[in-house]
Amino acid sequence: MPPRARSRQDPEREAHSPLRHLVIVARTEALIAGEDMTTAIARAEAYADAGADAILIHSKDATGDQARAIGHAWNHGVPLVSVPTAFPDLSAAELGEAGFRLCIYANQLSRAALAGMRTAARQFRSRGSFRSTVAGSLAEVGDLMRVGEPEALSCL
């Protein structure tokens, strides 16, 4: 029997374990590797049976339909996790309605920041300035310093 499953059978032992706050999210890349939904779910069920606290069946389907299908097909009692990198138009609410209990937005803010930087660079190249055509397109320097180097605020 896997160690995590064994510890779940002994609540007293788990209560004193240094790992009691550890959450194990088991991830399968079966769909990414070209396997079918049945295989992916069977693999995820094996992870859940082995004691995983949550399951992530990763999908790269840009429509989000595969993620919805995963959510509707999952009935194993262990929470589902989504990383909606490939389907950013699917909202957290829609994923919740499909059965997901955690969404990890791994890179969306970085992608949005990159898109904003490219827009600002194009504007600078065409106009020669960063003068805003939309109010608030540049963050205040103080905001940048608070995020990047709070100790440097005394320089402002």
Tab-separated table of N, CA and C in Angstrom:
chain	number	residue	atom	x	y	z
A	1	MET	N	0.844	-1.186	0.000
A	1	MET	CA	0.000	0.000	0.000
A	1	MET	C	0.888	1.248	0.000
A	2	PRO	N	0.581	2.255	-0.846
A	2	PRO	CA	1.397	3.475	-0.877
A	2	PRO	C	1.409	4.169	0.479
A	3	PRO	N	2.508	4.855	0.834
A	3	PRO	CA	2.629	5.493	2.145
A	3	PRO	C	1.501	6.473	2.453
A	4	ARG	N	1.076	7.290	1.500
A	4	ARG	CA	0.030	8.279	1.763
A	4	ARG	C	-1.277	7.574	2.124
A	5	ALA	N	-1.601	6.510	1.396
A	5	ALA	CA	-2.823	5.770	1.682
A	5	ALA	C	-2.755	5.137	3.073
A	6	ARG	N	-1.581	4.617	3.432
A	6	ARG	CA	-1.422	4.026	4.764
A	6	ARG	C	-1.665	5.073	5.841
A	7	SER	N	-1.107	6.287	5.671
A	7	SER	CA	-1.253	7.299	6.715
A	7	SER	C	-2.698	7.733	6.857
A	8	ARG	N	-3.479	7.682	5.777
A	8	ARG	CA	-4.894	8.047	5.868
A	8	ARG	C	-5.664	7.023	6.696
A	9	GLN	N	-5.144	5.815	6.781
A	9	GLN	CA	-5.833	4.803	7.563
A	9	GLN	C	-5.508	4.911	9.044
A	10	ASP	N	-4.554	5.736	9.403
A	10	ASP	CA	-4.167	5.916	10.791
A	10	ASP	C	-4.208	7.410	11.125
A	11	PRO	N	-5.397	7.962	11.392
A	11	PRO	CA	-5.543	9.403	11.619
A	11	PRO	C	-4.692	9.925	12.775
A	12	GLU	N	-4.513	9.126	13.814
A	12	GLU	CA	-3.712	9.558	14.969
A	12	GLU	C	-2.262	9.767	14.543
A	13	ARG	N	-1.738	8.830	13.767
A	13	ARG	CA	-0.361	8.953	13.289
A	13	ARG	C	-0.225	10.156	12.358
A	14	GLU	N	-1.188	10.358	11.478
A	14	GLU	CA	-1.119	11.488	10.539
A	14	GLU	C	-1.218	12.820	11.275
A	15	ALA	N	-1.977	12.897	12.360
A	15	ALA	CA	-2.144	14.147	13.114
A	15	ALA	C	-0.825	14.650	13.672
A	16	HIS	N	0.131	13.770	13.904
A	16	HIS	CA	1.424	14.153	14.470
A	16	HIS	C	2.543	14.172	13.430
A	17	SER	N	2.203	13.904	12.208
A	17	SER	CA	3.206	13.851	11.148
A	17	SER	C	3.649	15.252	10.739
A	18	PRO	N	4.930	15.453	10.462
A	18	PRO	CA	5.381	16.748	9.963
A	18	PRO	C	4.815	17.048	8.572
A	19	LEU	N	4.259	16.053	7.927
A	19	LEU	CA	3.685	16.232	6.592
A	19	LEU	C	2.178	16.472	6.621
A	20	ARG	N	1.616	16.681	7.796
A	20	ARG	CA	0.156	16.772	7.908
A	20	ARG	C	-0.432	17.955	7.135
A	21	HIS	N	0.358	18.974	6.852
A	21	HIS	CA	-0.138	20.130	6.110
A	21	HIS	C	0.200	20.039	4.619
A	22	LEU	N	0.868	18.979	4.229
A	22	LEU	CA	1.232	18.780	2.836
A	22	LEU	C	0.008	18.343	2.041
A	23	VAL	N	-0.197	18.967	0.891
A	23	VAL	CA	-1.277	18.584	-0.009
A	23	VAL	C	-0.633	18.014	-1.264
A	24	ILE	N	-1.011	16.813	-1.598
A	24	ILE	CA	-0.455	16.159	-2.783
A	24	ILE	C	-1.445	16.282	-3.928
A	25	VAL	N	-1.021	16.992	-4.979
A	25	VAL	CA	-1.808	17.112	-6.200
A	25	VAL	C	-1.154	16.205	-7.227
A	26	ALA	N	-1.854	15.169	-7.618
A	26	ALA	CA	-1.327	14.229	-8.615
A	26	ALA	C	-1.767	14.699	-9.994
A	27	ARG	N	-0.810	14.765	-10.902
A	27	ARG	CA	-1.062	15.309	-12.240
A	27	ARG	C	-0.783	14.235	-13.276
A	28	THR	N	-1.713	14.101	-14.207
A	28	THR	CA	-1.468	13.210	-15.330
A	28	THR	C	-1.440	14.013	-16.623
A	29	GLU	N	-0.490	13.658	-17.477
A	29	GLU	CA	-0.327	14.279	-18.791
A	29	GLU	C	-0.844	13.337	-19.882
A	30	ALA	N	-1.695	12.399	-19.505
A	30	ALA	CA	-2.166	11.395	-20.462
A	30	ALA	C	-2.804	12.037	-21.700
A	31	LEU	N	-3.652	13.041	-21.508
A	31	LEU	CA	-4.309	13.682	-22.652
A	31	LEU	C	-3.311	14.456	-23.509
A	32	ILE	N	-2.340	15.094	-22.864
A	32	ILE	CA	-1.302	15.834	-23.581
A	32	ILE	C	-0.498	14.870	-24.459
A	33	ALA	N	-0.280	13.652	-23.942
A	33	ALA	CA	0.510	12.638	-24.651
A	33	ALA	C	-0.301	11.879	-25.700
A	34	GLY	N	-1.579	12.256	-25.866
A	34	GLY	CA	-2.390	11.632	-26.905
A	34	GLY	C	-3.256	10.475	-26.461
A	35	GLU	N	-3.249	10.173	-25.173
A	35	GLU	CA	-4.124	9.102	-24.674
A	35	GLU	C	-5.576	9.606	-24.663
A	36	ASP	N	-6.519	8.690	-24.530
A	36	ASP	CA	-7.920	9.092	-24.519
A	36	ASP	C	-8.401	9.407	-23.101
A	37	MET	N	-9.603	9.936	-23.010
A	37	MET	CA	-10.186	10.360	-21.733
A	37	MET	C	-10.309	9.182	-20.767
A	38	THR	N	-10.687	8.008	-21.255
A	38	THR	CA	-10.834	6.830	-20.397
A	38	THR	C	-9.511	6.497	-19.714
A	39	THR	N	-8.434	6.529	-20.475
A	39	THR	CA	-7.105	6.245	-19.927
A	39	THR	C	-6.706	7.302	-18.904
A	40	ALA	N	-6.946	8.561	-19.239
A	40	ALA	CA	-6.582	9.665	-18.334
A	40	ALA	C	-7.335	9.557	-17.016
A	41	ILE	N	-8.615	9.280	-17.080
A	41	ILE	CA	-9.418	9.183	-15.860
A	41	ILE	C	-9.020	7.945	-15.062
A	42	ALA	N	-8.740	6.833	-15.721
A	42	ALA	CA	-8.296	5.626	-15.011
A	42	ALA	C	-6.991	5.904	-14.267
A	43	ARG	N	-6.076	6.625	-14.913
A	43	ARG	CA	-4.806	6.967	-14.269
A	43	ARG	C	-5.057	7.877	-13.063
A	44	ALA	N	-5.938	8.858	-13.230
A	44	ALA	CA	-6.257	9.779	-12.134
A	44	ALA	C	-6.924	9.038	-10.973
A	45	GLU	N	-7.781	8.102	-11.271
A	45	GLU	CA	-8.418	7.303	-10.221
A	45	GLU	C	-7.380	6.504	-9.438
A	46	ALA	N	-6.378	5.975	-10.139
A	46	ALA	CA	-5.307	5.244	-9.455
A	46	ALA	C	-4.548	6.173	-8.515
A	47	TYR	N	-4.312	7.409	-8.944
A	47	TYR	CA	-3.648	8.394	-8.070
A	47	TYR	C	-4.503	8.681	-6.839
A	48	ALA	N	-5.797	8.850	-7.064
A	48	ALA	CA	-6.701	9.120	-5.944
A	48	ALA	C	-6.726	7.934	-4.983
A	49	ASP	N	-6.789	6.742	-5.527
A	49	ASP	CA	-6.793	5.532	-4.688
A	49	ASP	C	-5.493	5.389	-3.901
A	50	ALA	N	-4.407	5.924	-4.455
A	50	ALA	CA	-3.111	5.853	-3.771
A	50	ALA	C	-2.969	6.925	-2.702
A	51	GLY	N	-3.948	7.830	-2.606
A	51	GLY	CA	-3.929	8.812	-1.534
A	51	GLY	C	-3.732	10.256	-1.949
A	52	ALA	N	-3.753	10.557	-3.233
A	52	ALA	CA	-3.619	11.953	-3.658
A	52	ALA	C	-4.753	12.778	-3.057
A	53	ASP	N	-4.436	14.003	-2.660
A	53	ASP	CA	-5.439	14.905	-2.082
A	53	ASP	C	-6.257	15.616	-3.150
A	54	ALA	N	-5.694	15.770	-4.333
A	54	ALA	CA	-6.375	16.421	-5.451
A	54	ALA	C	-5.798	15.852	-6.736
A	55	ILE	N	-6.552	16.019	-7.834
A	55	ILE	CA	-6.178	15.442	-9.121
A	55	ILE	C	-6.173	16.529	-10.187
A	56	LEU	N	-5.130	16.492	-11.023
A	56	LEU	CA	-5.038	17.403	-12.158
A	56	LEU	C	-4.881	16.545	-13.410
A	57	ILE	N	-5.902	16.562	-14.256
A	57	ILE	CA	-5.830	15.886	-15.553
A	57	ILE	C	-5.603	17.003	-16.562
A	58	HIS	N	-4.353	17.161	-16.977
A	58	HIS	CA	-3.981	18.313	-17.793
A	58	HIS	C	-4.507	18.170	-19.220
A	59	SER	N	-4.954	19.293	-19.781
A	59	SER	CA	-5.487	19.312	-21.134
A	59	SER	C	-4.916	20.500	-21.897
A	60	LYS	N	-4.694	20.314	-23.185
A	60	LYS	CA	-4.247	21.424	-24.022
A	60	LYS	C	-5.294	21.791	-25.071
A	61	ASP	N	-6.521	21.315	-24.884
A	61	ASP	CA	-7.614	21.627	-25.796
A	61	ASP	C	-8.007	23.096	-25.633
A	62	ALA	N	-7.771	23.898	-26.655
A	62	ALA	CA	-7.991	25.343	-26.587
A	62	ALA	C	-9.452	25.731	-26.416
A	63	THR	N	-10.378	24.851	-26.751
A	63	THR	CA	-11.795	25.189	-26.612
A	63	THR	C	-12.271	25.071	-25.163
A	64	GLY	N	-11.568	24.291	-24.365
A	64	GLY	CA	-11.999	24.039	-22.990
A	64	GLY	C	-13.015	22.916	-22.891
A	65	ASP	N	-13.447	22.392	-24.037
A	65	ASP	CA	-14.455	21.321	-24.027
A	65	ASP	C	-13.930	20.071	-23.324
A	66	GLN	N	-12.668	19.759	-23.536
A	66	GLN	CA	-12.090	18.579	-22.893
A	66	GLN	C	-12.056	18.769	-21.377
A	67	ALA	N	-11.721	19.964	-20.917
A	67	ALA	CA	-11.713	20.239	-19.477
A	67	ALA	C	-13.122	20.078	-18.899
A	68	ARG	N	-14.110	20.616	-19.596
A	68	ARG	CA	-15.498	20.460	-19.134
A	68	ARG	C	-15.872	18.980	-19.048
A	69	ALA	N	-15.484	18.217	-20.065
A	69	ALA	CA	-15.796	16.780	-20.094
A	69	ALA	C	-15.120	16.056	-18.928
A	70	ILE	N	-13.889	16.441	-18.635
A	70	ILE	CA	-13.174	15.851	-17.492
A	70	ILE	C	-13.966	16.113	-16.214
A	71	GLY	N	-14.348	17.368	-16.023
A	71	GLY	CA	-15.087	17.739	-14.818
A	71	GLY	C	-16.390	16.981	-14.663
A	72	HIS	N	-17.109	16.833	-15.762
A	72	HIS	CA	-18.395	16.140	-15.704
A	72	HIS	C	-18.220	14.631	-15.536
A	73	ALA	N	-17.115	14.082	-16.030
A	73	ALA	CA	-16.884	12.633	-15.929
A	73	ALA	C	-16.300	12.222	-14.576
A	74	TRP	N	-15.669	13.169	-13.874
A	74	TRP	CA	-14.976	12.831	-12.629
A	74	TRP	C	-15.980	12.656	-11.496
A	75	ASN	N	-15.941	11.517	-10.837
A	75	ASN	CA	-16.856	11.264	-9.713
A	75	ASN	C	-16.162	10.438	-8.639
A	76	HIS	N	-14.896	10.727	-8.440
A	76	HIS	CA	-14.100	9.900	-7.531
A	76	HIS	C	-14.006	10.476	-6.118
A	77	GLY	N	-14.596	11.635	-5.875
A	77	GLY	CA	-14.594	12.191	-4.525
A	77	GLY	C	-13.369	13.002	-4.145
A	78	VAL	N	-12.350	13.004	-4.980
A	78	VAL	CA	-11.141	13.791	-4.732
A	78	VAL	C	-11.254	15.040	-5.597
A	79	PRO	N	-10.964	16.230	-5.042
A	79	PRO	CA	-11.132	17.463	-5.821
A	79	PRO	C	-10.280	17.501	-7.087
A	80	LEU	N	-10.857	18.112	-8.118
A	80	LEU	CA	-10.160	18.304	-9.389
A	80	LEU	C	-9.504	19.676	-9.437
A	81	VAL	N	-8.335	19.727	-10.062
A	81	VAL	CA	-7.562	20.953	-10.240
A	81	VAL	C	-7.419	21.200	-11.739
A	82	SER	N	-7.492	22.472	-12.140
A	82	SER	CA	-7.287	22.830	-13.536
A	82	SER	C	-6.160	23.848	-13.657
A	83	VAL	N	-5.381	23.721	-14.727
A	83	VAL	CA	-4.396	24.733	-15.112
A	83	VAL	C	-4.828	25.177	-16.513
A	84	PRO	N	-5.679	26.212	-16.599
A	84	PRO	CA	-6.288	26.576	-17.880
A	84	PRO	C	-5.405	27.420	-18.799
A	85	THR	N	-4.156	27.063	-18.931
A	85	THR	CA	-3.228	27.798	-19.788
A	85	THR	C	-3.696	27.800	-21.238
A	86	ALA	N	-4.148	26.662	-21.737
A	86	ALA	CA	-4.545	26.539	-23.140
A	86	ALA	C	-5.945	27.066	-23.408
A	87	PHE	N	-6.754	27.245	-22.373
A	87	PHE	CA	-8.136	27.689	-22.574
A	87	PHE	C	-8.464	28.857	-21.642
A	88	PRO	N	-7.810	30.013	-21.888
A	88	PRO	CA	-7.977	31.172	-20.995
A	88	PRO	C	-9.360	31.806	-21.041
A	89	ASP	N	-10.150	31.493	-22.067
A	89	ASP	CA	-11.481	32.099	-22.154
A	89	ASP	C	-12.499	31.419	-21.246
A	90	LEU	N	-12.158	30.249	-20.727
A	90	LEU	CA	-13.044	29.536	-19.813
A	90	LEU	C	-12.853	30.129	-18.431
A	91	SER	N	-13.910	30.672	-17.854
A	91	SER	CA	-13.792	31.374	-16.565
A	91	SER	C	-13.661	30.397	-15.398
A	92	ALA	N	-13.197	30.927	-14.281
A	92	ALA	CA	-13.111	30.121	-13.058
A	92	ALA	C	-14.504	29.631	-12.663
A	93	ALA	N	-15.518	30.468	-12.853
A	93	ALA	CA	-16.891	30.060	-12.529
A	93	ALA	C	-17.328	28.890	-13.400
A	94	GLU	N	-17.006	28.948	-14.694
A	94	GLU	CA	-17.366	27.854	-15.599
A	94	GLU	C	-16.625	26.570	-15.223
A	95	LEU	N	-15.366	26.700	-14.859
A	95	LEU	CA	-14.616	25.520	-14.418
A	95	LEU	C	-15.217	24.969	-13.126
A	96	GLY	N	-15.606	25.849	-12.217
A	96	GLY	CA	-16.264	25.411	-10.984
A	96	GLY	C	-17.553	24.671	-11.269
A	97	GLU	N	-18.348	25.200	-12.195
A	97	GLU	CA	-19.603	24.545	-12.567
A	97	GLU	C	-19.344	23.169	-13.178
A	98	ALA	N	-18.203	23.023	-13.847
A	98	ALA	CA	-17.852	21.735	-14.468
A	98	ALA	C	-17.339	20.728	-13.443
A	99	GLY	N	-17.010	21.192	-12.231
A	99	GLY	CA	-16.571	20.257	-11.196
A	99	GLY	C	-15.178	20.502	-10.646
A	100	PHE	N	-14.482	21.514	-11.153
A	100	PHE	CA	-13.138	21.808	-10.645
A	100	PHE	C	-13.241	22.602	-9.345
A	101	ARG	N	-12.316	22.340	-8.426
A	101	ARG	CA	-12.328	23.008	-7.123
A	101	ARG	C	-11.136	23.932	-6.932
A	102	LEU	N	-10.162	23.874	-7.829
A	102	LEU	CA	-8.992	24.754	-7.773
A	102	LEU	C	-8.541	25.019	-9.197
A	103	CYS	N	-8.293	26.294	-9.507
A	103	CYS	CA	-7.741	26.681	-10.808
A	103	CYS	C	-6.408	27.362	-10.556
A	104	ILE	N	-5.387	26.896	-11.223
A	104	ILE	CA	-4.055	27.484	-11.104
A	104	ILE	C	-3.779	28.273	-12.380
A	105	TYR	N	-3.750	29.591	-12.249
A	105	TYR	CA	-3.450	30.459	-13.394
A	105	TYR	C	-1.948	30.678	-13.389
A	106	ALA	N	-1.235	29.745	-14.030
A	106	ALA	CA	0.211	29.651	-13.912
A	106	ALA	C	0.965	30.772	-14.615
A	107	ASN	N	0.431	31.294	-15.694
A	107	ASN	CA	1.204	32.283	-16.447
A	107	ASN	C	0.365	33.381	-17.092
A	108	GLN	N	-0.909	33.440	-16.798
A	108	GLN	CA	-1.775	34.404	-17.462
A	108	GLN	C	-1.375	35.852	-17.178
A	109	LEU	N	-1.001	36.169	-15.944
A	109	LEU	CA	-0.601	37.544	-15.648
A	109	LEU	C	0.707	37.902	-16.358
A	110	SER	N	1.618	36.962	-16.460
A	110	SER	CA	2.866	37.216	-17.196
A	110	SER	C	2.570	37.440	-18.674
A	111	ARG	N	1.657	36.656	-19.234
A	111	ARG	CA	1.289	36.824	-20.634
A	111	ARG	C	0.602	38.157	-20.867
A	112	ALA	N	-0.251	38.569	-19.920
A	112	ALA	CA	-0.922	39.876	-20.032
A	112	ALA	C	0.095	41.006	-19.936
A	113	ALA	N	1.065	40.858	-19.035
A	113	ALA	CA	2.101	41.886	-18.891
A	113	ALA	C	2.923	41.991	-20.173
A	114	LEU	N	3.268	40.859	-20.770
A	114	LEU	CA	4.030	40.869	-22.016
A	114	LEU	C	3.233	41.554	-23.128
A	115	ALA	N	1.949	41.240	-23.223
A	115	ALA	CA	1.109	41.889	-24.239
A	115	ALA	C	1.071	43.398	-24.008
A	116	GLY	N	0.964	43.830	-22.747
A	116	GLY	CA	0.968	45.265	-22.425
A	116	GLY	C	2.291	45.927	-22.783
A	117	MET	N	3.391	45.240	-22.511
A	117	MET	CA	4.711	45.798	-22.854
A	117	MET	C	4.857	45.930	-24.366
A	118	ARG	N	4.380	44.952	-25.111
A	118	ARG	CA	4.459	45.035	-26.571
A	118	ARG	C	3.619	46.193	-27.104
A	119	THR	N	2.435	46.376	-26.526
A	119	THR	CA	1.574	47.496	-26.937
A	119	THR	C	2.264	48.823	-26.646
A	120	ALA	N	2.851	48.966	-25.467
A	120	ALA	CA	3.551	50.198	-25.101
A	120	ALA	C	4.751	50.442	-26.012
A	121	ALA	N	5.481	49.373	-26.355
A	121	ALA	CA	6.638	49.517	-27.244
A	121	ALA	C	6.208	49.966	-28.638
A	122	ARG	N	5.111	49.397	-29.150
A	122	ARG	CA	4.609	49.821	-30.464
A	122	ARG	C	4.186	51.283	-30.431
A	123	GLN	N	3.507	51.665	-29.338
A	123	GLN	CA	3.072	53.063	-29.204
A	123	GLN	C	4.287	53.983	-29.172
A	124	PHE	N	5.315	53.623	-28.429
A	124	PHE	CA	6.509	54.457	-28.346
A	124	PHE	C	7.185	54.568	-29.718
A	125	ARG	N	7.253	53.433	-30.407
A	125	ARG	CA	7.893	53.446	-31.723
A	125	ARG	C	7.131	54.347	-32.701
A	126	SER	N	5.804	54.320	-32.672
A	126	SER	CA	5.027	55.113	-33.628
A	126	SER	C	4.847	56.575	-33.207
A	127	ARG	N	4.791	56.851	-31.897
A	127	ARG	CA	4.510	58.212	-31.419
A	127	ARG	C	5.701	58.902	-30.774
A	128	GLY	N	6.692	58.108	-30.384
A	128	GLY	CA	7.866	58.704	-29.755
A	128	GLY	C	7.676	59.065	-28.296
A	129	SER	N	6.578	58.612	-27.698
A	129	SER	CA	6.349	58.876	-26.273
A	129	SER	C	5.466	57.779	-25.693
A	130	PHE	N	5.359	57.814	-24.378
A	130	PHE	CA	4.464	56.888	-23.683
A	130	PHE	C	3.207	57.611	-23.218
A	131	ARG	N	2.931	58.786	-23.808
A	131	ARG	CA	1.719	59.519	-23.460
A	131	ARG	C	0.524	58.602	-23.611
A	132	SER	N	-0.292	58.575	-22.623
A	132	SER	CA	-1.402	57.642	-22.582
A	132	SER	C	-2.522	58.054	-23.521
A	133	THR	N	-2.979	57.091	-24.289
A	133	THR	CA	-4.204	57.300	-25.055
A	133	THR	C	-5.374	56.715	-24.272
A	134	VAL	N	-5.070	55.904	-23.295
A	134	VAL	CA	-6.064	55.334	-22.391
A	134	VAL	C	-5.602	55.664	-20.978
A	135	ALA	N	-6.461	56.263	-20.186
A	135	ALA	CA	-6.082	56.661	-18.822
A	135	ALA	C	-5.527	55.475	-18.052
A	136	GLY	N	-4.381	55.709	-17.426
A	136	GLY	CA	-3.801	54.690	-16.560
A	136	GLY	C	-3.014	53.610	-17.269
A	137	SER	N	-2.561	53.827	-18.499
A	137	SER	CA	-1.849	52.758	-19.198
A	137	SER	C	-0.459	52.515	-18.616
A	138	LEU	N	0.105	53.493	-17.903
A	138	LEU	CA	1.381	53.296	-17.218
A	138	LEU	C	1.138	53.299	-15.717
A	139	ALA	N	1.705	52.325	-15.046
A	139	ALA	CA	1.620	52.300	-13.580
A	139	ALA	C	2.489	53.430	-13.032
A	140	GLU	N	2.146	53.917	-11.859
A	140	GLU	CA	2.964	54.927	-11.196
A	140	GLU	C	4.294	54.295	-10.779
A	141	VAL	N	5.356	55.085	-10.771
A	141	VAL	CA	6.675	54.594	-10.381
A	141	VAL	C	6.630	54.011	-8.965
A	142	GLY	N	5.913	54.669	-8.064
A	142	GLY	CA	5.791	54.170	-6.695
A	142	GLY	C	5.180	52.770	-6.635
A	143	ASP	N	4.186	52.517	-7.495
A	143	ASP	CA	3.589	51.180	-7.550
A	143	ASP	C	4.626	50.154	-7.989
A	144	LEU	N	5.413	50.503	-8.979
A	144	LEU	CA	6.460	49.605	-9.461
A	144	LEU	C	7.479	49.315	-8.362
A	145	MET	N	7.859	50.351	-7.647
A	145	MET	CA	8.848	50.178	-6.576
A	145	MET	C	8.281	49.311	-5.450
A	146	ARG	N	7.013	49.489	-5.115
A	146	ARG	CA	6.411	48.674	-4.049
A	146	ARG	C	6.427	47.197	-4.414
A	147	VAL	N	6.262	46.895	-5.672
A	147	VAL	CA	6.272	45.511	-6.120
A	147	VAL	C	7.689	44.968	-6.214
A	148	GLY	N	8.575	45.735	-6.833
A	148	GLY	CA	9.911	45.233	-7.133
A	148	GLY	C	10.941	45.411	-6.043
A	149	GLU	N	10.954	46.563	-5.389
A	149	GLU	CA	11.996	46.844	-4.401
A	149	GLU	C	11.447	47.825	-3.378
A	150	PRO	N	10.638	47.351	-2.435
A	150	PRO	CA	9.992	48.254	-1.473
A	150	PRO	C	10.953	49.151	-0.703
A	151	GLU	N	12.176	48.665	-0.441
A	151	GLU	CA	13.135	49.462	0.318
A	151	GLU	C	13.561	50.715	-0.453
A	152	ALA	N	13.421	50.693	-1.765
A	152	ALA	CA	13.879	51.813	-2.603
A	152	ALA	C	12.875	52.963	-2.636
A	153	LEU	N	11.722	52.806	-1.980
A	153	LEU	CA	10.719	53.876	-1.981
A	153	LEU	C	11.280	55.187	-1.422
A	154	SER	N	12.261	55.093	-0.556
A	154	SER	CA	12.843	56.323	0.027
A	154	SER	C	13.559	57.140	-1.048
A	155	CYS	N	13.830	56.564	-2.195
A	155	CYS	CA	14.492	57.294	-3.291
A	155	CYS	C	13.524	58.197	-4.046
A	156	LEU	N	12.247	58.013	-3.844
A	156	LEU	CA	11.257	58.810	-4.599
A	156	LEU	C	11.060	60.176	-4.007
